[in-house]
mmCIF file of C-alpha atoms in Angstrom:
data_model
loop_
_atom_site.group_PDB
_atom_site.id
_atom_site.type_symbol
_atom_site.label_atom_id
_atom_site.label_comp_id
_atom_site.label_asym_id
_atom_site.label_seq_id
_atom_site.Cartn_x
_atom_site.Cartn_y
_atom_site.Cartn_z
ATOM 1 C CA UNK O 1 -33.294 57.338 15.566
ATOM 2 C CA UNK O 2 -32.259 57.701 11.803
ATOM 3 C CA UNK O 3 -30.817 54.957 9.950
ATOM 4 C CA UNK O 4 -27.109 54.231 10.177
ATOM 5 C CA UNK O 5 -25.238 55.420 7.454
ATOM 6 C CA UNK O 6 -23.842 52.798 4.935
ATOM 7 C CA UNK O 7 -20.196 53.770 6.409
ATOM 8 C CA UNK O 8 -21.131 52.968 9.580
ATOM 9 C CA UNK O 9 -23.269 49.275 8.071
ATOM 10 C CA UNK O 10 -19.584 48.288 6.724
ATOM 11 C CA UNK O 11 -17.830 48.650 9.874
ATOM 12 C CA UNK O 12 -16.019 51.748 8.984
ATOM 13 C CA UNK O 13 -12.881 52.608 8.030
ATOM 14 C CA UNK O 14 -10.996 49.343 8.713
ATOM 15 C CA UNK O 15 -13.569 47.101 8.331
ATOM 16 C CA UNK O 16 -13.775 49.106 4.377
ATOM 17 C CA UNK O 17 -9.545 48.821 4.275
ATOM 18 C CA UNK O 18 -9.880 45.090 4.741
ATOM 19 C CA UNK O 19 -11.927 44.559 1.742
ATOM 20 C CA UNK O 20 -10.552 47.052 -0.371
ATOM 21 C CA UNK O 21 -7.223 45.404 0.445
ATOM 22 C CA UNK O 22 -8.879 41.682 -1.079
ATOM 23 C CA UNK O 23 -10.235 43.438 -3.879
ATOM 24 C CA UNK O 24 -7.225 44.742 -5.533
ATOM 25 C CA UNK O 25 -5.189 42.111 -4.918
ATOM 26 C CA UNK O 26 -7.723 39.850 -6.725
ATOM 27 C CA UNK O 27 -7.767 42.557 -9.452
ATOM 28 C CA UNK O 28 -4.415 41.831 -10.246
ATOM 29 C CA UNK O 29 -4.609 38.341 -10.490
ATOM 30 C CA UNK O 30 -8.082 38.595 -12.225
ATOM 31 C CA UNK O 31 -7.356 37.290 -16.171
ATOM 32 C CA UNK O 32 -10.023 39.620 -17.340
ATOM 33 C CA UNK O 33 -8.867 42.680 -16.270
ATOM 34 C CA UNK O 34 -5.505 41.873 -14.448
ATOM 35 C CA UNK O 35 -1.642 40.792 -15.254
ATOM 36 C CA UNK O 36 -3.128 38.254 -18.372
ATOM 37 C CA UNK O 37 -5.309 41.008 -19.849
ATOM 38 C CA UNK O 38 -6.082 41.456 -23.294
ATOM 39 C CA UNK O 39 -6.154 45.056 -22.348
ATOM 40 C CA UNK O 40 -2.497 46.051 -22.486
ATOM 41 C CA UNK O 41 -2.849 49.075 -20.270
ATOM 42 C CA UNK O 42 -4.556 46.683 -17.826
ATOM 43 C CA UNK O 43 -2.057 44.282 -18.179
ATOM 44 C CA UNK O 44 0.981 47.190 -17.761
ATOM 45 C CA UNK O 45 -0.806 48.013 -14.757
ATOM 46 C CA UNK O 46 -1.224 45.322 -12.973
ATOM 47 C CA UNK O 47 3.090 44.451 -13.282
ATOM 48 C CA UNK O 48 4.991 46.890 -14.149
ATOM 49 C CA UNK O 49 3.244 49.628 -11.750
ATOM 50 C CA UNK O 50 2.372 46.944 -8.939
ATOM 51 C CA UNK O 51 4.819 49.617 -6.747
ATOM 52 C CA UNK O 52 1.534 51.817 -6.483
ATOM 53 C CA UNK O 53 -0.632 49.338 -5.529
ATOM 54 C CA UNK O 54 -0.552 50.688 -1.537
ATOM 55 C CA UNK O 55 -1.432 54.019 -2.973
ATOM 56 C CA UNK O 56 -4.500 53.041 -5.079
ATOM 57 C CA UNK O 57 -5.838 50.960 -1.930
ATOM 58 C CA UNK O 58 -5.491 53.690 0.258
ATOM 59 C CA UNK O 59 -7.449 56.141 -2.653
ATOM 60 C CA UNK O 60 -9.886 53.746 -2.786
ATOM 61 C CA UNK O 61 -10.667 52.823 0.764
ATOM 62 C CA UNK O 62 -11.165 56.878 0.984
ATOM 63 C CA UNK O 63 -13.047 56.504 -2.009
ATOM 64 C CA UNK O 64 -15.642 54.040 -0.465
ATOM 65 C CA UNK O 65 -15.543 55.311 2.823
ATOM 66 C CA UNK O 66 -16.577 58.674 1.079
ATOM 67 C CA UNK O 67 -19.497 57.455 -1.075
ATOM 68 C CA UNK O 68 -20.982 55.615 1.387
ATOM 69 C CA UNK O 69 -20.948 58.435 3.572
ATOM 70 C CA UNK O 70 -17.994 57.987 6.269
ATOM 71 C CA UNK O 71 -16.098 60.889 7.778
ATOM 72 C CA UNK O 72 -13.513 61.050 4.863
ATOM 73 C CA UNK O 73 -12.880 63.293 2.164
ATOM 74 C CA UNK O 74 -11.737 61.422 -1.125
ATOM 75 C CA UNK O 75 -9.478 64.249 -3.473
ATOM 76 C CA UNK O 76 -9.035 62.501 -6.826
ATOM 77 C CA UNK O 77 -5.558 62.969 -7.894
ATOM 78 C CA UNK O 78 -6.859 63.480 -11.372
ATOM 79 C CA UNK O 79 -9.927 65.531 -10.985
ATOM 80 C CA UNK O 80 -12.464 64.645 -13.350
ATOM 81 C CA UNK O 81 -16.180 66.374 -13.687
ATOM 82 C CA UNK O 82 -17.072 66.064 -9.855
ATOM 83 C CA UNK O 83 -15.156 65.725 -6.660
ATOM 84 C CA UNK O 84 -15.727 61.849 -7.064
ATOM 85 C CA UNK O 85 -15.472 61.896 -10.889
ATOM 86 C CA UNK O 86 -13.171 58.368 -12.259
ATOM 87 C CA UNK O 87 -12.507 59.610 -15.940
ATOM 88 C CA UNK O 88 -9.361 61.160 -15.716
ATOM 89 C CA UNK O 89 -7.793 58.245 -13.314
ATOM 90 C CA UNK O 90 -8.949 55.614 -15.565
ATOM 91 C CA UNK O 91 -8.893 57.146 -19.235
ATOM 92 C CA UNK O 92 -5.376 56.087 -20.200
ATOM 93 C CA UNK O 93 -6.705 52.420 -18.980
ATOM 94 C CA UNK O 94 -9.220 52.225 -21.802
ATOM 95 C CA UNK O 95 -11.159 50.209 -19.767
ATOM 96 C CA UNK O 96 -14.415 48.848 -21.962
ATOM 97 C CA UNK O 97 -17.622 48.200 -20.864
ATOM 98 C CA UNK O 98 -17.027 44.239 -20.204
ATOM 99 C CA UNK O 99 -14.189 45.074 -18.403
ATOM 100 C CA UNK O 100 -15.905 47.460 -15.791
ATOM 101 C CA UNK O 101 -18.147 44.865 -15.169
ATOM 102 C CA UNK O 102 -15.698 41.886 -14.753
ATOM 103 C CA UNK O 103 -13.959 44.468 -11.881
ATOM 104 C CA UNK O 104 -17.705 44.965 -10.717
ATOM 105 C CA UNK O 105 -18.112 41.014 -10.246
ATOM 106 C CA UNK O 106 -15.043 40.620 -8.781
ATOM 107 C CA UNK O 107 -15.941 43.344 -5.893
ATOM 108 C CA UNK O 108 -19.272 41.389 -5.952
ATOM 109 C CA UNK O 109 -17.292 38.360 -5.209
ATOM 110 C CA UNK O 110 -14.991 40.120 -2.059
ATOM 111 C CA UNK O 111 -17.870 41.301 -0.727
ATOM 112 C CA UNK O 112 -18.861 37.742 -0.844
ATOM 113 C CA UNK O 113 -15.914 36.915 0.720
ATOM 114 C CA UNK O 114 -16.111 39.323 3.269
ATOM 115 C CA UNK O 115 -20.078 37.970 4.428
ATOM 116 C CA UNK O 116 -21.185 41.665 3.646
ATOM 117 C CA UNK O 117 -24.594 41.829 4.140
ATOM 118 C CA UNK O 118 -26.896 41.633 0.618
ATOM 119 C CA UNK O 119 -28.400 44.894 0.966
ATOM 120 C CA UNK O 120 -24.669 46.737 1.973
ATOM 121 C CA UNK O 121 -23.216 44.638 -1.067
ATOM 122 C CA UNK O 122 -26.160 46.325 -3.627
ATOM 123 C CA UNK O 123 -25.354 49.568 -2.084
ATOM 124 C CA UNK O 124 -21.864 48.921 -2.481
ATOM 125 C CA UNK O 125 -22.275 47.780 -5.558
ATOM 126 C CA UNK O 126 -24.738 50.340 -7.075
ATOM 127 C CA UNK O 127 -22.275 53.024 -5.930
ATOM 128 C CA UNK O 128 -19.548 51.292 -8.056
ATOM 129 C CA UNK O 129 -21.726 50.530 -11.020
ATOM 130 C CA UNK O 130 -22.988 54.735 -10.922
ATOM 131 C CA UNK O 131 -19.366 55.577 -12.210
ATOM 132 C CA UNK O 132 -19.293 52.815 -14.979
ATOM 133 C CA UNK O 133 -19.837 55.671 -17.689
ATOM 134 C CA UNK O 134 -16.985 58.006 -16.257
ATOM 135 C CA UNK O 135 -15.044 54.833 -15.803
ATOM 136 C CA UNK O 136 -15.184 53.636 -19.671
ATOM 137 C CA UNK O 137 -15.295 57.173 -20.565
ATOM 138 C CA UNK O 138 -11.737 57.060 -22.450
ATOM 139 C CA UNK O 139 -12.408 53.182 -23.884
ATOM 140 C CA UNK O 140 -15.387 54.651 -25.167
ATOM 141 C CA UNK O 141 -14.570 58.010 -26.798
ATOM 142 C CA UNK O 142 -12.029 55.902 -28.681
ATOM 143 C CA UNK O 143 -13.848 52.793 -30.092
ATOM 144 C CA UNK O 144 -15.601 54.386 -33.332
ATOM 145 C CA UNK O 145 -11.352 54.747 -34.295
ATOM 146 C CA UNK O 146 -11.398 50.676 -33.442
#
């Protein structure tokens, strides 16, 4: 009998909606990388543009539910270099390095919250953390101007 996939680990769709749903609502109260970041994009974000908060949960429960091998199909509303590609969603964020990796602990820490199992959290995690260069793509490509 083959392994079950990671989707199916998580408890599917809802199970993935119900964390997803914690995460971003601790992102926006995160002072790293939410409404008291340095980063002012970050910190536009996470007020001014809270009216698109539903929207971004829903792209990224289809995002996780997609990378960890569910029956859904995430389509990036800004395409970048592959179907799952994060550059051209997050570019105007100029999200640095640190920064990914606060929003990396703090999914850490929901998973936490949610008793995910350790080896679905690494997965989870290591999915997350493959993107981190697409992700700080526009931070990056702009720092030597810093």
């Amino acid at each position: 009998m083959p392994e079950k996939s990671l989707y199916d680990r998580l408890g599917g769709a809802f199970a993935i909606a119900a964390v997803i749903d914690h995460f971003s609502d601790a992102l926006v109260k995160n002072p790293i990388v939410g409404q008291q970041s340095q980063n002012s994009a970050l910190r536009e974000w996470h007020t001014a543009e809270l009216d698109r908060l539903p929207g971004l949960k829903f792209m990224r429960t289809l995002w996780v539910c997609n990378v960890a091998g569910g029956p859904f199909e995430f389509t990036a509303t800004r395409p970048g270099k592959t179907a799952l590609g994060l550059e051209e969603a997050h570019r105007e964020l100029q999200i640095s390095p640190a920064e990914f990796d606060e929003v990396a602990a703090e999914l850490g820490r929901t998973l936490d919250f949610a008793k995910v199992p350790e080896q679905e959290k690494g997965e989870v995690l290591a999915a997350f953390a493959a993107h981190k260069g697409e992700v700080t793509e526009g931070y990056l490509a702009t720092a030597g101007s810093r």
